[in-house]
Amino acid sequence: MTELADLSDPLLQIRGLDKSFGGLHAVDNVSFDVMPGTIKAVIGPNGAGKTTLFNMIAGFLPPDSGKVHFRDILLTGMQPFQVAQEGFLRTFQNLKLSSHLSVLNNVLLGYHTRSSAGFFSGMLSLKRSRMEERRAVETVMPILEWLNLDNKCDIEVGNLSFGNQRAVELARALAADPAMLLLDEPASGLNMHETEDLAERIQEICSQGRTVLLVEHDMSLVMDISHEIVVLNFGKKIAEGTPSEIQKNDDVIRIYLGGDDA
Amino acid sequence: MKRYSPLLILAGTVIVIQLLTLITGKAFLLTQLTMSAYYVLVAAGLCMVMGYAGQISLGQAGFFAIGGYTTAFLTTIDFSGKTATAVYKILDSMGLLISKENLYGDTVIHISPWISLLAAVIIAAGTAYFLGVPVLRLKGHYLAMATMGFGIIIYRIVLGTPFLGEADGITNVPEFIIFPGVNVSGDFTSRVGNYYIAWLLVIVGMFLLLNLINSRVGRALRSLHGSEDAADSMGVDTARYKVNVFVIGAVFAAVAGFFMTHYNGGIGPSEAGVAKSVRYVAIVAVGGMANLWGSLVMGLVLNFLSLRGVFGHFDDAVFGVILVLMMMFMPEGFIRKSVFNDLKTVILRLLKKEPEKFKQGAEIND
Ligand SMILES: Nc1ncnc2c1ncn2[C@@H]1O[C@H](COP(=O)(O)OP(=O)(O)OP(=O)(O)O)[C@@H](O)[C@H]1O
Ligand SMILES: [Mg+2]
């Protein structure tokens, strides 16, 4: 897998991202690449700046400095919706779902960028708009089946178990047919069985040709599925490499095992 | 066409009510039923903005007034003494002037209300756009206060502007001839016709909004109500969508104001008052928030009772109390969606129709 990564240009290039909140340097000059078709993980203790980093990549937070390129597109400075329109989709650490809408409608929202009916064709219910809607349902159904949500289509998302809500978020992102997925702690709140399922699914997503960047606390999950890992501590990148390299890295061992992270 | 059966039921109900007033000799009630229809139109538009897209507006009476005052002002300009002006000649050559005799036998020439309808829609939409772009960045009670501020400005403008009649408003607004024989006016003889015009407008409005709710755009609007970040992250230009739906709500209110003004033959500043805006919000809230049919039913019932004078001196207070109680005890609204779902199920069973295969994603009441 890593050979493949070496052959091509990076899909995502992060250069010198920096963010401070008041006196707190949440993300400190972080740079790394993500190769197409790989799974890369960002790990680090609580408060290391992982979510802040993701928010800057996806346009939810403007960086103080630094740039993010996706292919040759500059993502920095874009609005979140524009980032999504480039085929760059994210999920959230704290779920963000429309809890009063059905599972199907939540997932169909993911199809938004692949369809185009506007206010007028919607109000007049033009044939084009209805055909598009039908195609959207046909497209997302296999995704719902794949995530075992197909029998829950009509349930309000707010009434689902936490694990299923996480699955809905993933389904929603996949409905956009993303080239790249940003997953912020996709396993948090899941039980062991669900986490194993998730690991398989992320690998399958990757084998479909999608690139995955994820933040995760579950070390065994990260070590199992990632091709490469970046370690953040107090906003700084302290290590980057393959899972086996990271497992041998002294700084990383000190942070995770030594408990002495001053 | 199952999805339009509720609209057919509405149309049937409209006809039945008219026949009932005829049979019982209470045709005078049609006046209040007609006016209620126009208020329902405002509430339906607000329901889309507030109930579905989650953007509260306490300025809908302002948009209603923009529609009403625009046409009242434009159609009461008398061109009979100005036949030499360029404006007159241009309008005349385009056939946009209407000439008629007034009560005293003098000739009065005014512009066609079609022009003022266009103007009302454009002004309301433009105002909503330029107000919406900055204001819809606000949330919750900040947005409520900002839109209320807009409503107060409109109210003070109509109250303080001499050519808008100040406290008296504008009277002697001519009838709106939709086509020969079909007029929007308070003329006693066209009472039945006006009742149908008003409710036809409601049916058309409901048709447009129901379609919108069930469309791609409608889903995006309902999603951003639930979580703006979610909609954003899925590629929805939430800022633009919020402004667009706000403009739609404003146009609904302005069109209602336009028709009401021709129906009543005039408009006064009370239509622009904050109390009226509170009324619309109360109706949408008590109707179940994200429930277009609830807004319609409550809009009809409450406005009808109010116009019949049932609430007496407490007219505005009643709506205020409703709003306060709703917010305190039932922020999700009074009429539960489930009521309508149950009703739908019963009707469908009676009609013995199978649900469409792909209907799930595109239903309002999910
Ligand atoms: N909007 C904000 N304003 C102020 N401080 C913030 C803000 N967002 C994050 N922080 C701080 O920045 C630091 C990094 O937070 P971040 O959420 O990125 O960490 P994380 O690595 O995702 O942690 P976790 O593993 O708990 O999710 C934390 O100290 C946090 O308190
Ligand atoms: Mg985090």
XYZ file of C-alpha atoms and ligand atoms in Angstrom:
660
model
C 0.000 0.000 0.000
C 2.731 2.423 0.852
C 4.436 1.788 -2.502
C 1.344 3.094 -4.203
C 1.546 6.249 -2.146
C 5.096 6.964 -3.166
C 4.303 6.869 -6.844
C 1.948 9.810 -7.140
C 1.490 13.391 -6.052
C -0.210 14.069 -2.732
C -3.976 14.549 -2.852
C -3.947 16.853 0.143
C -1.104 19.181 1.048
C -1.125 20.903 4.417
C 1.500 23.597 4.806
C 2.267 25.523 7.968
C -1.243 25.625 9.441
C -1.325 27.759 12.554
C -4.066 28.781 14.955
C -4.110 30.482 18.332
C -7.058 31.084 20.629
C -5.976 34.007 22.754
C -2.774 32.815 24.386
C -3.396 29.162 23.524
C -1.449 27.932 20.502
C -3.922 25.236 19.455
C -2.261 24.294 16.160
C 1.392 25.180 15.722
C 2.835 25.252 12.220
C 1.595 21.834 11.113
C 2.496 20.449 7.673
C 1.941 17.052 6.103
C 0.681 15.370 2.938
C -1.981 12.778 2.318
C -1.410 10.475 -0.626
C -4.351 9.471 -2.819
C -6.026 6.197 -1.973
C -4.508 5.954 1.497
C -5.780 6.125 5.049
C -3.964 8.594 7.203
C -4.624 9.112 10.891
C -4.008 12.106 13.122
C -3.552 11.103 16.742
C -2.697 12.964 19.900
C -3.889 13.502 23.464
C -7.055 15.439 24.300
C -6.717 19.058 23.378
C -3.794 18.400 21.047
C -5.482 20.453 18.328
C -6.797 17.695 16.078
C -10.320 19.018 15.682
C -9.002 22.544 15.263
C -6.770 21.261 12.478
C -9.722 19.547 10.781
C -11.865 22.646 11.087
C -9.189 24.685 9.353
C -8.802 22.135 6.567
C -12.554 21.983 5.907
C -13.126 25.732 5.951
C -14.946 25.905 9.286
C -12.212 27.971 10.901
C -9.843 30.409 9.199
C -6.202 29.643 9.981
C -3.940 32.406 11.299
C -1.491 31.320 8.640
C -0.765 28.392 6.385
C -2.384 26.823 3.355
C -4.224 23.688 2.373
C -4.258 22.399 -1.192
C -6.591 19.681 -2.404
C -5.244 18.483 -5.740
C -4.342 21.881 -7.141
C -7.249 23.684 -5.494
C -6.526 26.059 -2.635
C -9.057 25.164 0.076
C -7.887 27.832 2.475
C -10.225 30.813 2.361
C -13.137 28.773 1.052
C -16.472 28.441 2.843
C -17.307 24.957 4.156
C -19.972 24.486 1.474
C -17.435 25.266 -1.228
C -15.001 22.745 0.210
C -17.763 20.136 0.109
C -18.529 21.016 -3.492
C -14.951 20.038 -4.341
C -15.686 16.478 -3.232
C -14.059 16.925 0.137
C -16.460 15.766 2.845
C -16.243 15.607 6.592
C -17.955 14.123 9.629
C -18.039 15.655 13.091
C -16.683 14.551 16.436
C -19.916 15.709 18.060
C -22.536 14.547 15.596
C -24.204 17.207 13.523
C -27.409 15.796 12.173
C -30.849 17.209 11.504
C -32.428 15.231 14.294
C -36.029 16.026 13.335
C -35.575 14.676 9.806
C -35.733 11.051 8.752
C -32.630 8.938 8.226
C -33.272 8.959 4.493
C -33.588 12.738 4.333
C -30.406 13.188 6.334
C -28.524 10.928 3.970
C -30.113 12.529 0.911
C -28.663 15.824 2.103
C -25.308 14.291 1.235
C -26.474 14.097 -2.378
C -26.920 17.868 -2.458
C -23.726 18.631 -4.348
C -24.528 16.006 -6.966
C -27.886 17.529 -7.834
C -28.924 20.945 -8.974
C -32.682 21.619 -8.747
C -33.139 25.130 -7.388
C -35.947 27.089 -5.756
C -38.032 27.487 -8.897
C -37.915 23.938 -10.156
C -38.601 22.856 -6.585
C -41.633 25.099 -6.169
C -43.033 24.092 -9.530
C -42.029 20.445 -8.974
C -40.646 20.274 -12.480
C -40.112 16.852 -13.971
C -36.350 17.365 -13.942
C -36.435 18.003 -10.220
C -38.543 14.922 -9.519
C -36.323 12.702 -11.679
C -33.297 13.986 -9.856
C -34.935 13.208 -6.517
C -35.680 9.671 -7.657
C -32.104 9.207 -8.799
C -30.888 10.506 -5.447
C -32.921 7.896 -3.563
C -31.713 5.148 -5.899
C -28.129 6.226 -5.311
C -28.243 6.416 -1.524
C -30.193 3.184 -0.955
C -27.167 0.915 -1.486
C -25.188 3.062 0.944
C -27.935 2.725 3.539
C -28.000 -1.039 2.961
C -24.240 -1.250 3.293
C -24.455 0.461 6.695
C -27.512 -1.576 7.764
C -29.669 1.511 7.844
C -32.035 0.552 5.032
C -34.707 -0.650 7.456
C -34.539 2.649 9.351
C -35.121 5.043 6.449
C -38.242 6.652 7.870
C -37.126 6.932 11.482
C -36.299 10.388 12.791
C -32.565 10.515 13.311
C -33.005 11.876 16.822
C -34.610 8.574 17.830
C -31.686 6.396 16.729
C -28.985 4.890 18.919
C -25.708 6.755 19.026
C -23.973 4.119 16.946
C -26.615 4.363 14.255
C -26.399 8.146 14.282
C -22.687 7.851 13.594
C -23.502 5.524 10.723
C -25.966 8.087 9.341
C -23.240 10.723 9.351
C -20.950 8.410 7.441
C -23.702 7.494 4.988
C -24.462 11.168 4.450
C -20.847 11.925 3.616
C -20.624 8.918 1.290
C -23.785 9.999 -0.523
C -21.733 12.898 -1.846
C -19.387 10.440 -3.570
C -16.394 12.150 -1.967
C -12.868 11.866 -3.308
C -11.660 12.538 0.191
C -13.228 11.939 3.608
C -12.307 13.656 6.837
C -13.499 11.610 9.814
C -13.289 13.205 13.254
C -13.247 10.385 15.826
C -15.585 8.055 13.933
C -15.291 5.366 16.617
C -15.925 7.466 19.696
C -19.011 6.254 21.503
C -19.054 2.968 19.608
C -18.764 -0.406 21.323
C -16.031 -2.872 20.428
C -18.122 -4.764 17.935
C -19.230 -1.584 16.198
C -15.647 -0.355 16.112
C -14.500 -3.525 14.347
C -17.247 -3.072 11.766
C -16.185 0.504 11.297
C -12.563 -0.497 10.715
C -13.625 -2.836 7.937
C -15.818 -0.209 6.393
C -13.161 2.452 6.385
C -10.843 0.032 4.628
C -13.542 -0.744 2.103
C -14.130 2.954 1.520
C -10.434 3.294 0.849
C -10.421 0.360 -1.536
C -13.130 2.146 -3.550
C -10.473 4.701 -4.353
C -11.369 7.269 -1.711
C -8.761 8.880 0.459
C -9.376 9.037 4.203
C -7.948 11.328 6.839
C -9.157 10.521 10.323
C -8.708 11.578 13.900
C -9.024 8.719 16.347
C -8.298 7.888 19.955
C -8.724 4.155 19.536
C -5.097 3.099 19.060
C -5.749 -0.428 17.895
C -8.110 0.882 15.213
C -5.563 3.440 14.080
C -2.672 0.973 14.012
C -4.756 -1.613 12.153
C -6.058 0.433 9.300
C -3.818 3.452 8.705
C -1.098 3.584 6.134
C 0.425 6.603 7.800
C 0.048 8.416 11.090
C 0.686 11.984 12.198
C 1.082 12.642 15.918
C 0.126 16.008 17.398
C 0.958 17.194 20.893
C 0.148 20.685 22.156
C -0.568 21.725 18.600
C 2.799 20.598 17.231
C 3.473 17.721 14.888
C 5.928 15.561 16.824
C 6.040 12.512 14.592
C 4.902 11.173 11.240
C 5.316 7.729 9.729
C 3.925 4.249 9.263
C 2.188 2.573 12.211
C 5.279 0.503 13.004
C 7.516 3.564 12.916
C 5.145 5.442 15.195
C 4.971 2.544 17.644
C 8.744 2.704 17.967
C 8.971 6.485 18.236
C 10.349 7.569 21.604
C 8.428 10.849 21.829
C 5.183 9.111 21.047
C 5.842 6.393 23.597
C 6.578 9.043 26.194
C 3.292 10.866 25.543
C 1.120 7.807 25.454
C 2.795 5.589 28.018
C 4.920 7.847 30.174
C 2.067 10.083 31.244
C 4.693 12.810 31.499
C 3.648 15.122 28.724
C 4.930 18.447 29.943
C -50.931 12.675 -8.171
C -51.644 11.485 -4.664
C -49.418 14.177 -3.266
C -51.871 16.795 -4.455
C -54.921 15.178 -2.897
C -54.708 17.406 0.221
C -54.966 20.418 -2.085
C -58.032 18.934 -3.751
C -59.556 18.407 -0.331
C -58.791 22.044 0.480
C -60.447 23.164 -2.748
C -63.466 21.005 -1.937
C -63.681 22.464 1.559
C -63.546 25.991 0.160
C -66.499 25.204 -2.103
C -68.465 23.487 0.661
C -68.000 26.462 2.985
C -69.254 28.847 0.348
C -72.292 26.666 -0.294
C -72.957 26.462 3.437
C -72.937 30.241 3.770
C -75.338 30.392 0.852
C -77.739 27.801 2.256
C -77.745 29.233 5.747
C -78.142 32.776 4.452
C -74.879 33.887 6.035
C -73.124 35.055 2.894
C -71.872 38.092 4.820
C -69.346 35.776 6.462
C -67.565 35.523 3.118
C -66.018 38.922 3.772
C -64.119 37.701 6.818
C -63.328 34.403 5.141
C -61.810 36.304 2.226
C -59.679 38.501 4.450
C -58.620 35.470 6.472
C -57.382 33.851 3.267
C -55.007 36.739 2.661
C -53.698 36.533 6.211
C -53.302 32.785 5.751
C -51.083 33.506 2.769
C -48.780 35.587 4.963
C -48.716 32.868 7.614
C -47.943 30.180 5.019
C -44.968 32.141 3.743
C -43.754 32.725 7.294
C -44.219 29.031 8.063
C -41.704 28.251 5.342
C -39.241 30.799 6.714
C -39.698 30.112 10.404
C -41.158 26.643 10.713
C -39.124 24.857 8.097
C -35.955 26.917 7.667
C -35.866 27.990 11.319
C -35.398 31.719 10.675
C -37.734 33.734 12.863
C -39.183 36.909 11.362
C -41.104 39.476 13.351
C -41.312 41.748 10.340
C -43.871 40.067 8.094
C -46.422 42.860 8.599
C -43.787 45.181 7.156
C -43.712 43.180 3.933
C -47.504 42.995 3.882
C -47.558 46.793 4.184
C -44.987 47.173 1.416
C -47.276 45.217 -0.899
C -50.375 47.092 0.162
C -48.961 50.602 0.248
C -47.107 50.190 -3.041
C -50.297 49.452 -4.906
C -52.369 51.924 -2.880
C -49.965 54.731 -3.673
C -49.411 53.871 -7.342
C -53.018 53.197 -8.301
C -54.368 56.329 -6.617
C -52.211 58.668 -8.699
C -54.659 60.435 -10.997
C -53.283 61.036 -14.468
C -56.349 62.843 -15.796
C -54.762 66.266 -15.409
C -51.371 65.066 -16.582
C -52.129 63.866 -20.081
C -49.361 66.049 -21.462
C -46.606 64.432 -19.427
C -44.143 61.957 -20.900
C -44.932 59.361 -18.255
C -48.582 59.473 -19.232
C -47.814 59.091 -22.915
C -45.505 56.157 -22.387
C -47.949 54.349 -20.087
C -50.858 55.160 -22.360
C -49.126 53.883 -25.476
C -48.408 50.619 -23.660
C -52.046 50.301 -22.623
C -51.197 50.396 -18.945
C -53.667 53.099 -17.937
C -57.223 52.616 -16.820
C -59.767 55.344 -17.234
C -63.069 55.485 -15.398
C -65.588 57.784 -13.815
C -65.631 58.415 -10.122
C -68.642 59.035 -7.877
C -68.983 62.636 -9.021
C -68.832 61.843 -12.714
C -65.269 63.094 -13.173
C -62.857 61.045 -15.207
C -60.056 59.435 -13.253
C -57.082 57.825 -14.935
C -54.853 55.470 -12.975
C -52.235 52.892 -13.790
C -53.119 49.257 -14.100
C -52.754 47.331 -10.833
C -50.766 44.751 -12.788
C -47.972 47.316 -12.788
C -48.280 47.933 -9.081
C -48.379 44.185 -8.444
C -45.084 43.875 -10.243
C -43.738 46.859 -8.330
C -44.962 45.456 -5.002
C -43.262 42.126 -5.612
C -40.019 43.721 -6.753
C -39.869 46.173 -3.854
C -40.712 43.520 -1.278
C -38.225 41.039 -2.728
C -35.521 43.687 -2.976
C -36.124 44.881 0.573
C -36.088 41.312 1.876
C -32.877 40.636 0.022
C -31.016 43.683 1.290
C -32.386 43.208 4.792
C -31.814 39.462 4.742
C -28.187 39.426 3.671
C -26.882 41.109 6.835
C -29.660 40.172 9.243
C -29.902 36.438 8.560
C -26.392 36.007 9.899
C -27.979 36.544 13.286
C -29.633 33.754 15.172
C -32.490 33.240 17.601
C -33.708 36.285 19.472
C -31.126 38.556 17.806
C -32.723 37.743 14.477
C -36.168 38.253 16.014
C -35.193 41.696 17.274
C -33.573 42.747 14.019
C -36.609 41.782 11.937
C -38.880 43.456 14.469
C -36.753 46.580 14.091
C -37.408 46.439 10.372
C -41.135 46.106 11.045
C -41.073 49.147 13.312
C -39.239 51.196 10.675
C -41.865 50.364 8.050
C -44.602 51.208 10.537
C -43.063 54.590 11.377
C -42.525 55.346 7.686
C -46.147 54.727 6.694
C -47.348 56.591 9.774
C -45.161 59.601 9.139
C -45.212 59.982 5.355
C -47.775 62.475 4.002
C -48.129 60.845 0.589
C -48.859 57.520 2.331
C -51.697 59.127 4.236
C -50.063 59.131 7.665
C -52.476 57.867 10.346
C -55.401 57.715 7.874
C -53.699 55.455 5.385
C -54.709 55.467 1.732
C -58.334 55.100 0.655
C -60.177 54.982 -2.650
C -57.864 52.334 -4.041
C -59.439 51.155 -7.301
C -60.494 47.624 -8.012
C -58.046 45.183 -9.569
C -59.503 43.794 -12.756
C -57.801 40.425 -13.234
C -59.701 39.933 -16.467
C -63.017 41.402 -17.542
C -65.676 40.300 -15.094
C -63.234 39.140 -12.402
C -62.372 41.976 -10.056
C -60.677 42.176 -6.725
C -62.765 44.728 -4.925
C -64.984 45.139 -1.914
C -67.969 45.579 -4.185
C -70.941 43.784 -2.659
C -71.856 42.072 -5.914
C -68.458 40.432 -6.340
C -68.301 39.005 -2.824
C -68.490 35.359 -3.872
C -65.985 35.918 -6.660
C -63.562 37.544 -4.253
C -63.882 34.690 -1.825
C -62.835 32.291 -4.570
C -60.045 34.538 -5.820
C -58.565 34.730 -2.324
C -58.740 31.015 -1.666
C -57.482 30.150 -5.125
C -54.460 32.259 -4.288
C -54.023 30.290 -1.058
C -54.268 27.005 -2.954
C -51.651 28.162 -5.461
C -49.432 29.336 -2.605
C -49.807 26.012 -0.806
C -49.025 24.166 -4.034
C -45.774 26.080 -4.445
C -44.704 25.741 -0.829
C -45.590 22.063 -0.490
C -43.572 21.359 -3.612
C -40.688 23.356 -2.253
C -40.714 21.538 1.079
C -40.544 18.211 -0.721
C -37.728 19.240 -3.014
C -33.963 19.209 -2.800
C -34.010 22.831 -1.703
C -36.665 22.105 0.906
C -34.558 19.345 2.399
C -31.568 21.667 2.553
C -33.689 24.316 4.309
C -35.049 21.860 6.858
C -31.560 20.505 7.429
C -30.066 23.886 8.120
C -32.845 24.384 10.645
C -31.593 21.275 12.438
C -27.900 22.007 12.083
C -26.426 24.763 9.988
C -23.003 23.098 10.196
C -24.469 19.884 8.833
C -25.976 21.649 5.828
C -22.777 23.632 5.300
C -20.607 20.556 5.425
C -22.760 18.866 2.798
C -22.303 21.697 0.333
C -25.406 23.805 1.018
C -24.798 27.516 0.595
C -26.727 28.202 3.783
C -26.391 31.985 3.656
C -27.911 32.120 0.169
C -30.644 29.612 0.997
C -31.709 31.580 4.056
C -31.910 34.810 2.087
C -33.875 33.136 -0.700
C -36.467 31.647 1.615
C -36.750 34.983 3.416
C -37.449 36.647 0.056
C -40.121 34.048 -0.696
C -41.802 34.733 2.651
C -41.682 38.466 1.943
C -43.212 38.041 -1.518
C -46.051 35.955 -0.082
C -46.748 38.710 2.457
C -46.532 41.468 -0.157
C -48.861 39.688 -2.571
C -51.332 39.198 0.279
C -51.034 42.895 1.147
C -51.585 43.831 -2.471
C -54.778 41.796 -2.832
C -56.118 42.787 0.568
C -55.658 46.467 -0.277
C -57.640 46.179 -3.489
C -60.230 44.075 -1.718
C -60.653 46.616 1.071
C -60.209 49.609 -1.212
C -57.440 50.924 1.013
C -54.841 50.251 3.658
C -53.934 51.839 6.987
C -50.874 51.803 9.239
C -52.304 49.200 11.615
C -51.569 46.562 8.982
C -47.888 47.406 9.375
C -47.902 47.251 13.159
C -45.725 44.969 15.224
C -48.871 43.479 16.739
C -49.710 42.121 13.294
C -46.268 40.577 12.944
C -46.653 38.955 16.347
C -49.954 37.577 15.123
C -48.348 35.818 12.165
C -45.658 34.310 14.363
C -48.289 33.159 16.873
C -50.283 31.500 14.087
C -47.280 29.587 12.776
C -46.316 28.557 16.310
C -49.755 27.387 17.277
C -50.053 25.684 13.904
C -47.155 23.404 14.731
C -44.152 25.368 13.401
C -42.934 23.103 10.605
C -46.475 22.407 9.541
C -47.906 24.257 6.582
C -51.367 22.804 7.037
C -51.330 23.782 10.692
C -50.540 27.364 9.733
C -53.387 27.320 7.254
C -55.952 25.970 9.710
C -54.889 28.184 12.607
C -54.510 31.176 10.312
C -58.053 30.714 9.101
C -59.643 30.008 12.474
C -57.882 32.704 14.501
C -58.154 35.439 11.889
C -61.776 34.622 11.249
C -62.596 34.840 14.952
C -60.584 38.034 15.254
C -62.292 39.646 12.264
C -65.688 38.614 13.624
C -64.776 40.563 16.751
C -64.901 37.529 19.028
C -61.841 38.687 20.954
C -63.272 42.164 21.471
C -60.899 44.660 23.012
C -58.361 41.923 23.657
C -57.782 41.202 19.989
C -54.029 41.786 19.878
C -53.607 40.563 23.438
C -55.091 37.186 22.528
C -52.376 36.591 19.949
C -49.687 37.786 22.322
C -50.920 35.426 25.014
C -51.050 32.554 22.529
C -47.454 33.239 21.559
C -46.213 33.441 25.137
C -48.003 30.240 26.119
C -46.741 28.423 23.055
C -43.170 29.426 23.681
C -43.375 28.427 27.330
C -45.178 25.141 27.101
C -45.119 23.893 23.527
C -42.204 25.304 21.573
C -42.794 22.609 18.952
C -46.242 23.953 18.264
C -49.747 23.003 19.239
C -51.000 21.015 16.292
C -48.818 17.946 16.197
C -47.689 16.669 12.845
C -48.939 13.295 13.921
C -52.503 14.604 13.788
C -52.066 15.253 10.100
C -50.222 11.990 9.565
C -53.068 10.080 11.152
C -55.553 11.992 9.066
C -53.549 11.220 5.955
C -53.377 7.529 6.771
C -57.119 7.380 7.267
C -57.819 9.175 4.016
C -55.342 7.044 2.101
C -56.914 3.920 3.497
C -60.317 5.173 2.429
C -58.952 5.830 -1.038
C -57.220 2.417 -0.888
C -54.069 3.682 -2.481
C -50.693 2.084 -2.147
C -47.931 4.446 -1.081
C -45.600 5.374 -3.929
C -42.392 3.440 -3.964
C -40.022 6.334 -3.489
C -42.183 8.565 -1.494
C -40.341 8.319 1.830
C -37.685 10.852 1.059
C -40.112 13.322 -0.273
C -42.798 13.543 2.355
C -43.481 16.619 4.390
C -44.438 14.981 7.603
C -41.461 12.840 8.386
N -13.156 28.003 19.559
C -12.216 27.854 20.504
N -11.925 28.875 21.336
C -10.961 28.718 22.286
N -10.259 27.619 22.466
C -10.489 26.571 21.671
C -11.492 26.624 20.646
N -11.515 25.443 20.008
C -10.574 24.685 20.606
N -9.958 25.356 21.583
C -8.859 24.830 22.408
O -7.831 24.452 21.546
C -7.228 23.268 22.004
C -7.306 22.207 20.935
O -8.644 21.771 20.840
P -9.124 20.661 19.833
O -10.583 20.536 19.975
O -8.589 20.947 18.504
O -8.420 19.379 20.427
P -8.566 17.855 19.995
O -7.197 17.393 19.716
O -9.571 17.705 18.958
O -9.071 17.229 21.354
P -10.056 15.997 21.603
O -9.236 14.786 21.463
O -10.520 16.208 22.991
O -11.140 16.096 20.612
C -7.936 22.871 23.288
O -7.166 23.342 24.377
C -9.249 23.604 23.202
O -9.703 23.934 24.474
Mg -11.382 16.771 18.790
